[in-house]
JSON list of C-alpha atoms in Angstrom, two decimals:
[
{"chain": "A", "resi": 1, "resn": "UNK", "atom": "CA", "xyz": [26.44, -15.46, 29.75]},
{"chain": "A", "resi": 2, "resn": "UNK", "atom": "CA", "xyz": [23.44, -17.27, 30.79]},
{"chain": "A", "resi": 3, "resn": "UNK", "atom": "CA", "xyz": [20.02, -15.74, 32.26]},
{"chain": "A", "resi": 4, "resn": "UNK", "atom": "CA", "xyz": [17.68, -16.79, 34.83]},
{"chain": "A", "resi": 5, "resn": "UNK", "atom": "CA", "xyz": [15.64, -19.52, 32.56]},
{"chain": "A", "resi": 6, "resn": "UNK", "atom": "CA", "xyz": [19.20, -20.58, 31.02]},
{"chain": "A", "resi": 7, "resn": "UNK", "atom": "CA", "xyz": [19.21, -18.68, 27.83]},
{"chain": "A", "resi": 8, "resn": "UNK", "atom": "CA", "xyz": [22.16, -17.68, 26.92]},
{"chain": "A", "resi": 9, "resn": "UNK", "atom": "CA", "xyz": [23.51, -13.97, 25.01]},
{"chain": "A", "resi": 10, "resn": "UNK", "atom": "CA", "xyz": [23.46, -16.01, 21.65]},
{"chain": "A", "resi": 11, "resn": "UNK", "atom": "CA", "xyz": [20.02, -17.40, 22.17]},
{"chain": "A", "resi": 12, "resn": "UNK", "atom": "CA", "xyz": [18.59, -13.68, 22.49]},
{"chain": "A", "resi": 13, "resn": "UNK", "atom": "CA", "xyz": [20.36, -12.62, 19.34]},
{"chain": "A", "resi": 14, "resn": "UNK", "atom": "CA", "xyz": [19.12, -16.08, 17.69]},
{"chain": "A", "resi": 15, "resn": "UNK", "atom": "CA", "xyz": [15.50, -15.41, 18.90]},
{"chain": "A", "resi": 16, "resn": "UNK", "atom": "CA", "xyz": [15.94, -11.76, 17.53]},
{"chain": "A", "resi": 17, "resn": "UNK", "atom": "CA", "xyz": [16.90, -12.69, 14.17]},
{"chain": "A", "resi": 18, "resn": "UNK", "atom": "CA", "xyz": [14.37, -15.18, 13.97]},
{"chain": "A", "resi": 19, "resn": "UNK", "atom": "CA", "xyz": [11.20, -12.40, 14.84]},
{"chain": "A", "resi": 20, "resn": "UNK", "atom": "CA", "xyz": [13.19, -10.03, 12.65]},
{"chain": "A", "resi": 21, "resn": "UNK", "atom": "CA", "xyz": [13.57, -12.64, 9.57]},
{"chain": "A", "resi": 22, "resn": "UNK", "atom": "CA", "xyz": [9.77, -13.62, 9.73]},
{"chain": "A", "resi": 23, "resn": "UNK", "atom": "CA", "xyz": [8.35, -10.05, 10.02]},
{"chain": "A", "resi": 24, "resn": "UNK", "atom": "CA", "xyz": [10.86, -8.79, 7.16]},
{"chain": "A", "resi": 25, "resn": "UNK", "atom": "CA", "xyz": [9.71, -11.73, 4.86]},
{"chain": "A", "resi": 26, "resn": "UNK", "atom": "CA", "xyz": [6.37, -10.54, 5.82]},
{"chain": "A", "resi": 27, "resn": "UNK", "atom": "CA", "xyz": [6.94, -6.95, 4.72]},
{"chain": "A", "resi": 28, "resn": "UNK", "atom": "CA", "xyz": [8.37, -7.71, 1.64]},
{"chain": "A", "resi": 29, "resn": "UNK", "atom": "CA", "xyz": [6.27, -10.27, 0.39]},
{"chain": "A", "resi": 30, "resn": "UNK", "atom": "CA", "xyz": [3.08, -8.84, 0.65]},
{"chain": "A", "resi": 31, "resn": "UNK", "atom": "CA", "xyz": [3.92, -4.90, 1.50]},
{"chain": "A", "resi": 32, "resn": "UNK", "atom": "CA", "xyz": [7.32, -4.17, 0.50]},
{"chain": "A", "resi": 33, "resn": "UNK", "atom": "CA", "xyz": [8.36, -1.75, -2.79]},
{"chain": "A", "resi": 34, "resn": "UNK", "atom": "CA", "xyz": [9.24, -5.10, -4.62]},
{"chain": "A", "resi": 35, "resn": "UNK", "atom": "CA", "xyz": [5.97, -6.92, -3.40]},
{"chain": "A", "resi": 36, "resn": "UNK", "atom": "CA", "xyz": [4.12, -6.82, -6.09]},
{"chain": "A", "resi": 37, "resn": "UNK", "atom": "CA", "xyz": [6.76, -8.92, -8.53]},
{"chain": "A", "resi": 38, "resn": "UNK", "atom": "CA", "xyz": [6.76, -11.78, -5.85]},
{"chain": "A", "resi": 39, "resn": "UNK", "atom": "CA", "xyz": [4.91, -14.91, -6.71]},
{"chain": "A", "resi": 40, "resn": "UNK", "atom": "CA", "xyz": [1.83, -14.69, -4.15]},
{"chain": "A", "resi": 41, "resn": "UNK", "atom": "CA", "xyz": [0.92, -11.75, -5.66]},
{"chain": "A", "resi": 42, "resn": "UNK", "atom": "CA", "xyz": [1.46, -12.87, -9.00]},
{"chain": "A", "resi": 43, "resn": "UNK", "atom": "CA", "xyz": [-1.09, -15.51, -8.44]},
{"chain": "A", "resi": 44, "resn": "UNK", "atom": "CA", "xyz": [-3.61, -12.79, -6.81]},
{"chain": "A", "resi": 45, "resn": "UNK", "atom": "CA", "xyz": [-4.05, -11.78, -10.62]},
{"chain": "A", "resi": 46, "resn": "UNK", "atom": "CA", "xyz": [-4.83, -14.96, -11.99]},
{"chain": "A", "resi": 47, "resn": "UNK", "atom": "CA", "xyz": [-7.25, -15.76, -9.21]},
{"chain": "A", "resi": 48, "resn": "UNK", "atom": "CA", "xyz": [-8.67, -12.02, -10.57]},
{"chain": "A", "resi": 49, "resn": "UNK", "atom": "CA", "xyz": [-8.48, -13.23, -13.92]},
{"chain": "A", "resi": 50, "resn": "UNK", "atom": "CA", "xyz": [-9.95, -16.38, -13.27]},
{"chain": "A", "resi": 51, "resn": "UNK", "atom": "CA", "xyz": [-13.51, -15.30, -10.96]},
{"chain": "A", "resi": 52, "resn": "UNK", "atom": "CA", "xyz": [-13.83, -12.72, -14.38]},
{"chain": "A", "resi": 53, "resn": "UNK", "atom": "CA", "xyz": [-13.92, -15.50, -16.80]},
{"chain": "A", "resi": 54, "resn": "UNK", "atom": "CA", "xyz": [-16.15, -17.63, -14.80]},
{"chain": "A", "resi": 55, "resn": "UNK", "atom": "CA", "xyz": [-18.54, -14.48, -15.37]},
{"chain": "A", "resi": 56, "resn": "UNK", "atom": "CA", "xyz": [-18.98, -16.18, -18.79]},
{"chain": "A", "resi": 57, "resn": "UNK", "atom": "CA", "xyz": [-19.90, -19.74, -17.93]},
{"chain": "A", "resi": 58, "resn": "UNK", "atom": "CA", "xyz": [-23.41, -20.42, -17.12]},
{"chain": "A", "resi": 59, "resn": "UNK", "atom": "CA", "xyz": [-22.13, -23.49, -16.08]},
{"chain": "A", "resi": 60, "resn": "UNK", "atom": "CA", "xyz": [-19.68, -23.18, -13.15]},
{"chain": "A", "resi": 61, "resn": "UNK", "atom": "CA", "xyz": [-19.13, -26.87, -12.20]},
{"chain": "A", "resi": 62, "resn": "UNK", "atom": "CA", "xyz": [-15.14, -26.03, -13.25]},
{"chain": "A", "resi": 63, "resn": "UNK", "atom": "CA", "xyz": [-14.89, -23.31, -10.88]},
{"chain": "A", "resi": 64, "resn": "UNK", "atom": "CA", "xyz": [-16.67, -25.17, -7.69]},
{"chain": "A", "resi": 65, "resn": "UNK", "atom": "CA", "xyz": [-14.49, -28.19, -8.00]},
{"chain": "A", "resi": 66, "resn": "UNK", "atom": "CA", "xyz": [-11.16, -25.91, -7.92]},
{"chain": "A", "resi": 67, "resn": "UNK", "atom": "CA", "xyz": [-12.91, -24.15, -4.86]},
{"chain": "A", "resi": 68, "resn": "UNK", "atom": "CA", "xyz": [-13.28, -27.79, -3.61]},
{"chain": "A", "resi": 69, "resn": "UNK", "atom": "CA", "xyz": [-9.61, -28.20, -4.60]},
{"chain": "A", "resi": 70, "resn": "UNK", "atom": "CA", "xyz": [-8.33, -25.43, -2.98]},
{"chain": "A", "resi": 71, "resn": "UNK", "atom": "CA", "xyz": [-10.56, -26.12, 0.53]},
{"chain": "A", "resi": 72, "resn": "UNK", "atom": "CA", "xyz": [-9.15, -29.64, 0.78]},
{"chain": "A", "resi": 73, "resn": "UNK", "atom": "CA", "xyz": [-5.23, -28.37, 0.96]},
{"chain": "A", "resi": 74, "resn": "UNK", "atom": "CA", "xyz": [-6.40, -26.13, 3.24]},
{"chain": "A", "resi": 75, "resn": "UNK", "atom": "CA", "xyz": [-8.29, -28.63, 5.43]},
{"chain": "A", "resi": 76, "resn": "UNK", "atom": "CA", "xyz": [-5.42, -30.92, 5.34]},
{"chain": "A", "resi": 77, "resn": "UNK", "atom": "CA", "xyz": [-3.10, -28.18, 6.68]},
{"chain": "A", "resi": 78, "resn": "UNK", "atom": "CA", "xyz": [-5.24, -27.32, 9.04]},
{"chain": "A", "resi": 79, "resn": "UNK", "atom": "CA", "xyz": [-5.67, -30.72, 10.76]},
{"chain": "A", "resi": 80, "resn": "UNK", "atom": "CA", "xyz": [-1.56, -31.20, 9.93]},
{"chain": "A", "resi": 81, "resn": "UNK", "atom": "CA", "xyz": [-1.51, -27.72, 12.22]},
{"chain": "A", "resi": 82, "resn": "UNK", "atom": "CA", "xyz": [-3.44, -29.52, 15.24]},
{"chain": "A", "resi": 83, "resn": "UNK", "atom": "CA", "xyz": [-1.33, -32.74, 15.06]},
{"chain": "A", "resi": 84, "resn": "UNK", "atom": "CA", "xyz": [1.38, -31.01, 15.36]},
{"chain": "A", "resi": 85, "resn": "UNK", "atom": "CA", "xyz": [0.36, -28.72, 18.26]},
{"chain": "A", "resi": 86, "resn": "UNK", "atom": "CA", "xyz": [-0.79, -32.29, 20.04]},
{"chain": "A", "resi": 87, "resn": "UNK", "atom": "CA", "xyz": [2.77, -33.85, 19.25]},
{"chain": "A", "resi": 88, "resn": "UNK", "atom": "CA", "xyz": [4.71, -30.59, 20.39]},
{"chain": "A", "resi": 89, "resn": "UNK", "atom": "CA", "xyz": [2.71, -30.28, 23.42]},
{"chain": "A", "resi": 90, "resn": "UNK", "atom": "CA", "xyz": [3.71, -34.01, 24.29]},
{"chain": "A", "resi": 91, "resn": "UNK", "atom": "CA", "xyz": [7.47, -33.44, 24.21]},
{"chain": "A", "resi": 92, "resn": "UNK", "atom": "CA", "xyz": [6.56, -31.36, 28.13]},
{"chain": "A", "resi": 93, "resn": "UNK", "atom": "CA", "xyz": [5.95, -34.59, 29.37]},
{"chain": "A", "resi": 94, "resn": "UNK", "atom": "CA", "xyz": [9.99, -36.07, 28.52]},
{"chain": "A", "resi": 95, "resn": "UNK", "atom": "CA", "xyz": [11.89, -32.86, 29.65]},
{"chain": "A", "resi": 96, "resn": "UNK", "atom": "CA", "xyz": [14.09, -34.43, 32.01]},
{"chain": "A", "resi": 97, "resn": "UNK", "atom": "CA", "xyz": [15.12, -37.07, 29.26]},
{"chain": "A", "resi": 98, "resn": "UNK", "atom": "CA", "xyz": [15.32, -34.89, 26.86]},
{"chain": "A", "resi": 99, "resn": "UNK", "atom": "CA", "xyz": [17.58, -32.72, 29.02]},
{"chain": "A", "resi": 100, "resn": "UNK", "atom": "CA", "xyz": [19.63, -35.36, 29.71]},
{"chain": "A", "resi": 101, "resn": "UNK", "atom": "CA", "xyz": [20.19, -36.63, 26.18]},
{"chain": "A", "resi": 102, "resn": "UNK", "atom": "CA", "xyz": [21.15, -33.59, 25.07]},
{"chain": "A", "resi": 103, "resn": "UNK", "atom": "CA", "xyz": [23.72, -33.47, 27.74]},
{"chain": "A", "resi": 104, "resn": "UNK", "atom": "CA", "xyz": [25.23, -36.14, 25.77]},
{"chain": "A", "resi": 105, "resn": "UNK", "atom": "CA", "xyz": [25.25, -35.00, 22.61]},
{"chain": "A", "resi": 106, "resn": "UNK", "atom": "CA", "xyz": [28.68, -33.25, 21.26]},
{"chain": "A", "resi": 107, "resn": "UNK", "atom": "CA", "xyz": [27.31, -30.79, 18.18]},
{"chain": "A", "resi": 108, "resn": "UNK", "atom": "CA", "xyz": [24.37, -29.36, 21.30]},
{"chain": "A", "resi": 109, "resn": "UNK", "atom": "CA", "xyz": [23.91, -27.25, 23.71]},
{"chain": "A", "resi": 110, "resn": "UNK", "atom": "CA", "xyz": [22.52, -28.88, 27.60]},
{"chain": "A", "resi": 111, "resn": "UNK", "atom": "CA", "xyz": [19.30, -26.61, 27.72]},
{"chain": "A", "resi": 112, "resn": "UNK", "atom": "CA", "xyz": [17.68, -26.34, 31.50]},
{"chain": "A", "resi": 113, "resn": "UNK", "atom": "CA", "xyz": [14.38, -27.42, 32.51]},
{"chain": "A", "resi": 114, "resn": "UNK", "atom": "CA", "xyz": [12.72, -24.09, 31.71]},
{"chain": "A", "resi": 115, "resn": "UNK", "atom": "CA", "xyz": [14.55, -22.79, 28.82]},
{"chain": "A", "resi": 116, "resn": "UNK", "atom": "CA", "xyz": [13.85, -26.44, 26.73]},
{"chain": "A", "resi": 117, "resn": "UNK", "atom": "CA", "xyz": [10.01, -26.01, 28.10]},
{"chain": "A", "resi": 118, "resn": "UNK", "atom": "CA", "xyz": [9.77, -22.72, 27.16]},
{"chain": "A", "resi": 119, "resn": "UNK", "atom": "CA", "xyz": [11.11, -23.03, 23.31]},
{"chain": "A", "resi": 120, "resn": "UNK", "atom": "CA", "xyz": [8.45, -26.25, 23.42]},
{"chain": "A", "resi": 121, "resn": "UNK", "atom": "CA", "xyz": [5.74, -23.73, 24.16]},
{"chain": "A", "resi": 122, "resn": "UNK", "atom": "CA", "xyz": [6.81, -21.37, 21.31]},
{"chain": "A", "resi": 123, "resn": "UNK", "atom": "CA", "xyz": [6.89, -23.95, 19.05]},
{"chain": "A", "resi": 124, "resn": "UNK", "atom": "CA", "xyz": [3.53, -24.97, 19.64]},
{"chain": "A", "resi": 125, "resn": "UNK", "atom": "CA", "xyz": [2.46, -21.47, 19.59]},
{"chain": "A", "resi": 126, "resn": "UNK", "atom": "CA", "xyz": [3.86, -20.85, 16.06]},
{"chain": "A", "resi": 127, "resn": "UNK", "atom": "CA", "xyz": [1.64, -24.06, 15.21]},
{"chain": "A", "resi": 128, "resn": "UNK", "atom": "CA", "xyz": [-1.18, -22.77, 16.87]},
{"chain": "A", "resi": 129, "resn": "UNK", "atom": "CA", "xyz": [-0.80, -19.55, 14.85]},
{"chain": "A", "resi": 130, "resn": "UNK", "atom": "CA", "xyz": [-0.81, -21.79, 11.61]},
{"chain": "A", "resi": 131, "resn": "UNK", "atom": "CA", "xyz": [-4.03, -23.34, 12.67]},
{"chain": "A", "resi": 132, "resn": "UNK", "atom": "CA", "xyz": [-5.70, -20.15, 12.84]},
{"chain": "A", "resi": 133, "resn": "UNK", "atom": "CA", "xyz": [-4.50, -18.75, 9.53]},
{"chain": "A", "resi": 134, "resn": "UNK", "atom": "CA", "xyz": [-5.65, -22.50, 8.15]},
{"chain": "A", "resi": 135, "resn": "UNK", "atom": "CA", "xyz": [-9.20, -22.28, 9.57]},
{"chain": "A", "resi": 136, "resn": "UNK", "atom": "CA", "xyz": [-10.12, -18.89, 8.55]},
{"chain": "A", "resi": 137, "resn": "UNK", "atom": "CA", "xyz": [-8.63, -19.47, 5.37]},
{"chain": "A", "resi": 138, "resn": "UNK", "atom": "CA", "xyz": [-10.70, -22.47, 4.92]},
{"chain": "A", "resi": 139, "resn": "UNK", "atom": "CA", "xyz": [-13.67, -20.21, 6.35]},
{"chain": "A", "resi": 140, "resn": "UNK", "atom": "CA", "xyz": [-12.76, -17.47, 3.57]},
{"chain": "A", "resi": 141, "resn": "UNK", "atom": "CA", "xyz": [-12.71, -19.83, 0.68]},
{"chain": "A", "resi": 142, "resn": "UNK", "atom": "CA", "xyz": [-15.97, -21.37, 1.69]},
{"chain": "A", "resi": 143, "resn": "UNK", "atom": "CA", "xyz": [-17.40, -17.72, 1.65]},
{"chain": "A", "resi": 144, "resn": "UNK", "atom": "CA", "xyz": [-16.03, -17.55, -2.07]},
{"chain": "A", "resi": 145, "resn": "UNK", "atom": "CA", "xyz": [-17.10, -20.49, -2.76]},
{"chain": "A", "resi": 146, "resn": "UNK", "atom": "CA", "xyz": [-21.04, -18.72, -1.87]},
{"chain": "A", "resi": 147, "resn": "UNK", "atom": "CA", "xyz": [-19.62, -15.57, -3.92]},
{"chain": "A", "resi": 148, "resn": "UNK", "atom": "CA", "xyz": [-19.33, -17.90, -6.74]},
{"chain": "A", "resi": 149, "resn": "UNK", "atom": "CA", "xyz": [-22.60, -19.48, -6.79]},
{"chain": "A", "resi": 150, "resn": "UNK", "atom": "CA", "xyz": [-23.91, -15.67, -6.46]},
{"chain": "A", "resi": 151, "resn": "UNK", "atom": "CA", "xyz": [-22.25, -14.26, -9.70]},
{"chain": "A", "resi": 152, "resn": "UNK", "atom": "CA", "xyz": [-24.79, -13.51, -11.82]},
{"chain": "A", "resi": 153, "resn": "UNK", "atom": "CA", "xyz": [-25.64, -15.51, -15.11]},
{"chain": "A", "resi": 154, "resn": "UNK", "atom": "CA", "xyz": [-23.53, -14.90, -18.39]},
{"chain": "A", "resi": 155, "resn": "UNK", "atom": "CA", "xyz": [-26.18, -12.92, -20.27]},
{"chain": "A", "resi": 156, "resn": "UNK", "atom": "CA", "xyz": [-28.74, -10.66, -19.03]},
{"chain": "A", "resi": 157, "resn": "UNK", "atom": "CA", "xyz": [-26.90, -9.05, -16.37]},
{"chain": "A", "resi": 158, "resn": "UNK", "atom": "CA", "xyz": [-26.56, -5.41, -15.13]},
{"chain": "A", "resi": 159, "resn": "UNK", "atom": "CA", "xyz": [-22.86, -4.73, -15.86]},
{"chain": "A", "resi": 160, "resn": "UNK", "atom": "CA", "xyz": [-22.76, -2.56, -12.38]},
{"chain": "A", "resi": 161, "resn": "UNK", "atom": "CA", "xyz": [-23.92, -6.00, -10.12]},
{"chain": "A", "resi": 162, "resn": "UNK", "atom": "CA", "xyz": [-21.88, -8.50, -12.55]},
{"chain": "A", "resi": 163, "resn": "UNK", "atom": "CA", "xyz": [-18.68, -6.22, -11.41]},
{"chain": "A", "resi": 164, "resn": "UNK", "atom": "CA", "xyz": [-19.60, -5.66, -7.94]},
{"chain": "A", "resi": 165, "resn": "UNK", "atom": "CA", "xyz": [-20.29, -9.14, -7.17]},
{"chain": "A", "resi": 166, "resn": "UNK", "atom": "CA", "xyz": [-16.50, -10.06, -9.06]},
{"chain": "A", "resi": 167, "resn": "UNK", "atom": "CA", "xyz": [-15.09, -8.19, -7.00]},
{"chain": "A", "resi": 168, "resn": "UNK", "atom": "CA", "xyz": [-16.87, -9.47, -3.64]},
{"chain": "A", "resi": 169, "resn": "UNK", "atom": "CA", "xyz": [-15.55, -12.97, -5.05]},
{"chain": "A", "resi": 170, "resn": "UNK", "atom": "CA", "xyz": [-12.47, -12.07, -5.81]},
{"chain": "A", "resi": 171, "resn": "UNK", "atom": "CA", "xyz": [-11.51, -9.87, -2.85]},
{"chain": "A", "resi": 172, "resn": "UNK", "atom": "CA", "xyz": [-12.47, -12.91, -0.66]},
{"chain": "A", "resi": 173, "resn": "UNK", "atom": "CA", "xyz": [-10.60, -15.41, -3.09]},
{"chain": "A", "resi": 174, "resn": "UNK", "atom": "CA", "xyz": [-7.42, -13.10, -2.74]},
{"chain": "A", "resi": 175, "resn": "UNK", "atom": "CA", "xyz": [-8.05, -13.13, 1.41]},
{"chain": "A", "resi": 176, "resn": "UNK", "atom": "CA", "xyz": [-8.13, -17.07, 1.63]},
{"chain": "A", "resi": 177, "resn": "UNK", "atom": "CA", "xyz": [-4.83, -17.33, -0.60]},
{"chain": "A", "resi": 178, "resn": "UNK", "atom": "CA", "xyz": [-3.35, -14.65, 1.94]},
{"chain": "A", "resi": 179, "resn": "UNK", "atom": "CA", "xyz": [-4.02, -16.55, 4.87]},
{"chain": "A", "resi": 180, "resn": "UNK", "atom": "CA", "xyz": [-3.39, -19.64, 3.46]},
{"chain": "A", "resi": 181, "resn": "UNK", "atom": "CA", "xyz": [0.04, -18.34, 2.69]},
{"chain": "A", "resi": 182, "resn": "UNK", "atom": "CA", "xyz": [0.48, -17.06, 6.02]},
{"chain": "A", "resi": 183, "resn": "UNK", "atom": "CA", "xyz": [-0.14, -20.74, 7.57]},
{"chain": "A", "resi": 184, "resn": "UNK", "atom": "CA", "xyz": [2.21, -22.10, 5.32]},
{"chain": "A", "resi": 185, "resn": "UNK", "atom": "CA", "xyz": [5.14, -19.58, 5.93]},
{"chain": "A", "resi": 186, "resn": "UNK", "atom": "CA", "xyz": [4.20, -20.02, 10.32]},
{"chain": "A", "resi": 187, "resn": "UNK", "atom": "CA", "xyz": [5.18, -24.09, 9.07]},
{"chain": "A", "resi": 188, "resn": "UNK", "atom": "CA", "xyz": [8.08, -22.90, 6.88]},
{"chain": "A", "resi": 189, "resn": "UNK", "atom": "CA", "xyz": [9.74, -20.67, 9.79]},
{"chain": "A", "resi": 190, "resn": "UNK", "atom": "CA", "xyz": [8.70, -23.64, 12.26]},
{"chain": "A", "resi": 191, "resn": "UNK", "atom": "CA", "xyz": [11.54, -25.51, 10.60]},
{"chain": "A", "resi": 192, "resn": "UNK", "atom": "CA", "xyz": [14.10, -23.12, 11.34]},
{"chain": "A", "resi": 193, "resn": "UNK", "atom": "CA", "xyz": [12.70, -22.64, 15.04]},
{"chain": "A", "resi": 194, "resn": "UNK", "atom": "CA", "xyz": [13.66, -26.15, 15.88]},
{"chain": "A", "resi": 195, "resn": "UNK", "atom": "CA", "xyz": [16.95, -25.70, 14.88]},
{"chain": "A", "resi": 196, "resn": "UNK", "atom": "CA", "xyz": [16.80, -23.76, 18.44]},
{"chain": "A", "resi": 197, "resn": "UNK", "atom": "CA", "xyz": [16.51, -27.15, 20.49]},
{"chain": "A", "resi": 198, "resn": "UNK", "atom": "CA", "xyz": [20.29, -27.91, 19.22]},
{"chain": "A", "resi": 199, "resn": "UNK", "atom": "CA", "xyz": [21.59, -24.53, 19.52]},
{"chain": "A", "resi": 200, "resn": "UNK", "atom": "CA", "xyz": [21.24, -20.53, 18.71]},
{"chain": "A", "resi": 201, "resn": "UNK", "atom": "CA", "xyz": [23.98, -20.91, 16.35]},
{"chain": "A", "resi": 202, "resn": "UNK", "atom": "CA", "xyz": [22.22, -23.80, 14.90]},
{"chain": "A", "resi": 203, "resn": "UNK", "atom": "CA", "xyz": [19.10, -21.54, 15.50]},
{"chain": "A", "resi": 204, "resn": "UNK", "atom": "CA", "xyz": [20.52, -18.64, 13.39]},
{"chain": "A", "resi": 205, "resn": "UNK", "atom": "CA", "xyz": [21.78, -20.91, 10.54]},
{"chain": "A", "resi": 206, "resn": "UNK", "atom": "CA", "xyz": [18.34, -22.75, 9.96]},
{"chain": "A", "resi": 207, "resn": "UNK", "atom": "CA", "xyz": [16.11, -19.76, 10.14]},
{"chain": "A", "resi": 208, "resn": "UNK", "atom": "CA", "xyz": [18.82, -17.90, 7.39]},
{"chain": "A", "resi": 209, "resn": "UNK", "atom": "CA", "xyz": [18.88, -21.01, 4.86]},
{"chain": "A", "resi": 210, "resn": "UNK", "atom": "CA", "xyz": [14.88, -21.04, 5.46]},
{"chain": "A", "resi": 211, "resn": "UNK", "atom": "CA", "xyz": [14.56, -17.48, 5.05]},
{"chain": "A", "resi": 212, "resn": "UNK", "atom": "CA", "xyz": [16.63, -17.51, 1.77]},
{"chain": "A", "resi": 213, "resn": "UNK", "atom": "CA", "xyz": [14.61, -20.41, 0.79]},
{"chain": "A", "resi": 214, "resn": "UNK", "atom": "CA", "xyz": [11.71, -18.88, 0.90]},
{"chain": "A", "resi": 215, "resn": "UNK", "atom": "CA", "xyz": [12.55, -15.65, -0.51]},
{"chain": "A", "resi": 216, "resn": "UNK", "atom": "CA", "xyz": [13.79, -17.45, -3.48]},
{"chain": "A", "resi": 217, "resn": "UNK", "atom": "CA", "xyz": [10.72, -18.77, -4.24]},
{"chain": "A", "resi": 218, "resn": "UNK", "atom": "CA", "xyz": [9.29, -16.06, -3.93]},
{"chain": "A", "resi": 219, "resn": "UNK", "atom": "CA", "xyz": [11.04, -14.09, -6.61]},
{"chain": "A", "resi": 220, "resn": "UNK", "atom": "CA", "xyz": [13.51, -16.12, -8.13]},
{"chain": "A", "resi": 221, "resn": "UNK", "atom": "CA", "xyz": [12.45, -19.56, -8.32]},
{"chain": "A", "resi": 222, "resn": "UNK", "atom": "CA", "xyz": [11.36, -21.40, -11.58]},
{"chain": "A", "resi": 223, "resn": "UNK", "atom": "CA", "xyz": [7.70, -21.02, -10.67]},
{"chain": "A", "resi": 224, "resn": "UNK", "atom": "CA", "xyz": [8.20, -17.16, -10.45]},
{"chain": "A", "resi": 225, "resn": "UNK", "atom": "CA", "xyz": [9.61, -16.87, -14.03]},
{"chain": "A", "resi": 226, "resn": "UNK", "atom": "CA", "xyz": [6.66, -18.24, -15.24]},
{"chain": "A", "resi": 227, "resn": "UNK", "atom": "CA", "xyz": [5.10, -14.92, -14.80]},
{"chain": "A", "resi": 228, "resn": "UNK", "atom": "CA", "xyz": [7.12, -12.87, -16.75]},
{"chain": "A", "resi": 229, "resn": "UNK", "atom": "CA", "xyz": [4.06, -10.68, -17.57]},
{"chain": "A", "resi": 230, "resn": "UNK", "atom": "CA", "xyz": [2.47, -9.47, -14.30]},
{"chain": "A", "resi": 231, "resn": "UNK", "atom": "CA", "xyz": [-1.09, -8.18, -16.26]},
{"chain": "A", "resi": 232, "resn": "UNK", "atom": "CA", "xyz": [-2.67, -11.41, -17.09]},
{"chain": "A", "resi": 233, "resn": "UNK", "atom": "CA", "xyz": [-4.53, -9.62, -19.54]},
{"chain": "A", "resi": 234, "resn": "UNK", "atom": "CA", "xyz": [-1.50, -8.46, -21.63]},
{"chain": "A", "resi": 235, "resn": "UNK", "atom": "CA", "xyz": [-0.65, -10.83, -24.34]},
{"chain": "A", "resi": 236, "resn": "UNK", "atom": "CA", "xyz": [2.98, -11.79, -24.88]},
{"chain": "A", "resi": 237, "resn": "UNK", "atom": "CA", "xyz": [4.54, -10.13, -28.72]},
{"chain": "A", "resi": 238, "resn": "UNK", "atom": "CA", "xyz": [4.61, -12.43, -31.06]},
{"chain": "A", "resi": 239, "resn": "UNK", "atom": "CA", "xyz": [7.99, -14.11, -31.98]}
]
């Protein structure tokens, strides 16, 4: 059955399994019972861990240049997110041959005028979204980055300001990484979203095999084993 802008039954249910996937990956990856085993958080520790230890280095030169390390990723992404919003924008302009070649294509489905413009739109939106979870993020880290150069010095400190302004940094550390994370999962899901412009059962399959990607990693990947003790300060028995 096809509707007015020539989706069909199948492209609803693809389009609701896609919204469903990203905001259950969402849930349980940063708010779900099992959220605090998956790797993001993980890492929220050791960036805890790591704005403590810098407490006791008079010289922070280490800590700015993996501030500068982390802005530059996110800087890169963030540019990636605009050329990609520029180059999604530009496929409006070939919608009748686009149409038309996907006429003659066997494994796809013909999509009309308005239904190919408007998944073209929502991919660019989903890259738009990325570009704003990029920027702040690169906005929040350079706020750390001041949080850092705040920290009091390594001796003569009042323990009460040298934990208050830990925190500050490392609150606004854990913020970045969250947004960052956020951009990177909008580019992730992206991936399966094209796999609309060749069908919704096409549609379904790539946003599944992305969304068990991804949750993988998350939990079960090789990266995720390394943490097999989630308190960084807990030391591993001895063997």
């Amino acid at each position: 059955m096809t509707g007015i802008i020539g989706f069909e039954t199948l492209d609803i249910i693809g389009a609701a399994f896609f919204a469903a996937s990203w905001i259950g990956y969402h849930f349980a990856v940063e708010m779900g019972p099992h959220a605090g085993k998956s790797l993001n958080m993980r890492m929220n520790l050791r960036r805890a861990r790591w704005i403590r230890e810098s407490m006791a280095r008079d010289n922070r030169i280490v800590d700015t240049q993996i501030m500068n390390g982390l802005q530059n990723g996110t800087a890169f992404f963030a540019s990636t997110s605009l050329i990609a919003i520029g180059g999604t924008l530009t496929l409006l302009q070939s919608t009748d041959r686009v149409v038309a070649l996907f006429s003659d294509i066997p494994f796809g489905t013909a999509p009309t005028r308005a239904a190919w413009e408007m998944k073209v739109i929502g991919l660019a939106l989903i890259f738009g979204y990325a570009f704003f979870k990029f920027a702040w993020s690169y906005r929040l880290f350079n706020y750390c980055v001041i949080l850092l150069g705040s920290l009091p010095p390594a001796k003569n400190h009042e323990p009460a300001d040298a934990e208050r302004a830990v925190h500050e940094a490392t609150e606004m550390n854990v913020a970045g990484g969250r947004h960052f994370n956020r951009g990177q999962r909008a580019f992730f899901f992206a991936l399966a979203y094209m796999g609309w412009f060749l069908g919704p059962t096409t549609f379904i399959l790539f946003t599944g095999a992305v969304l068990v990607a991804m949750y993988r990693r998350q939990f079960a990947s090789d990266a995720a084993r390394v943490f097999r003790y989630p308190d960084p300060t807990r030391q591993p028995p001895e063997s």
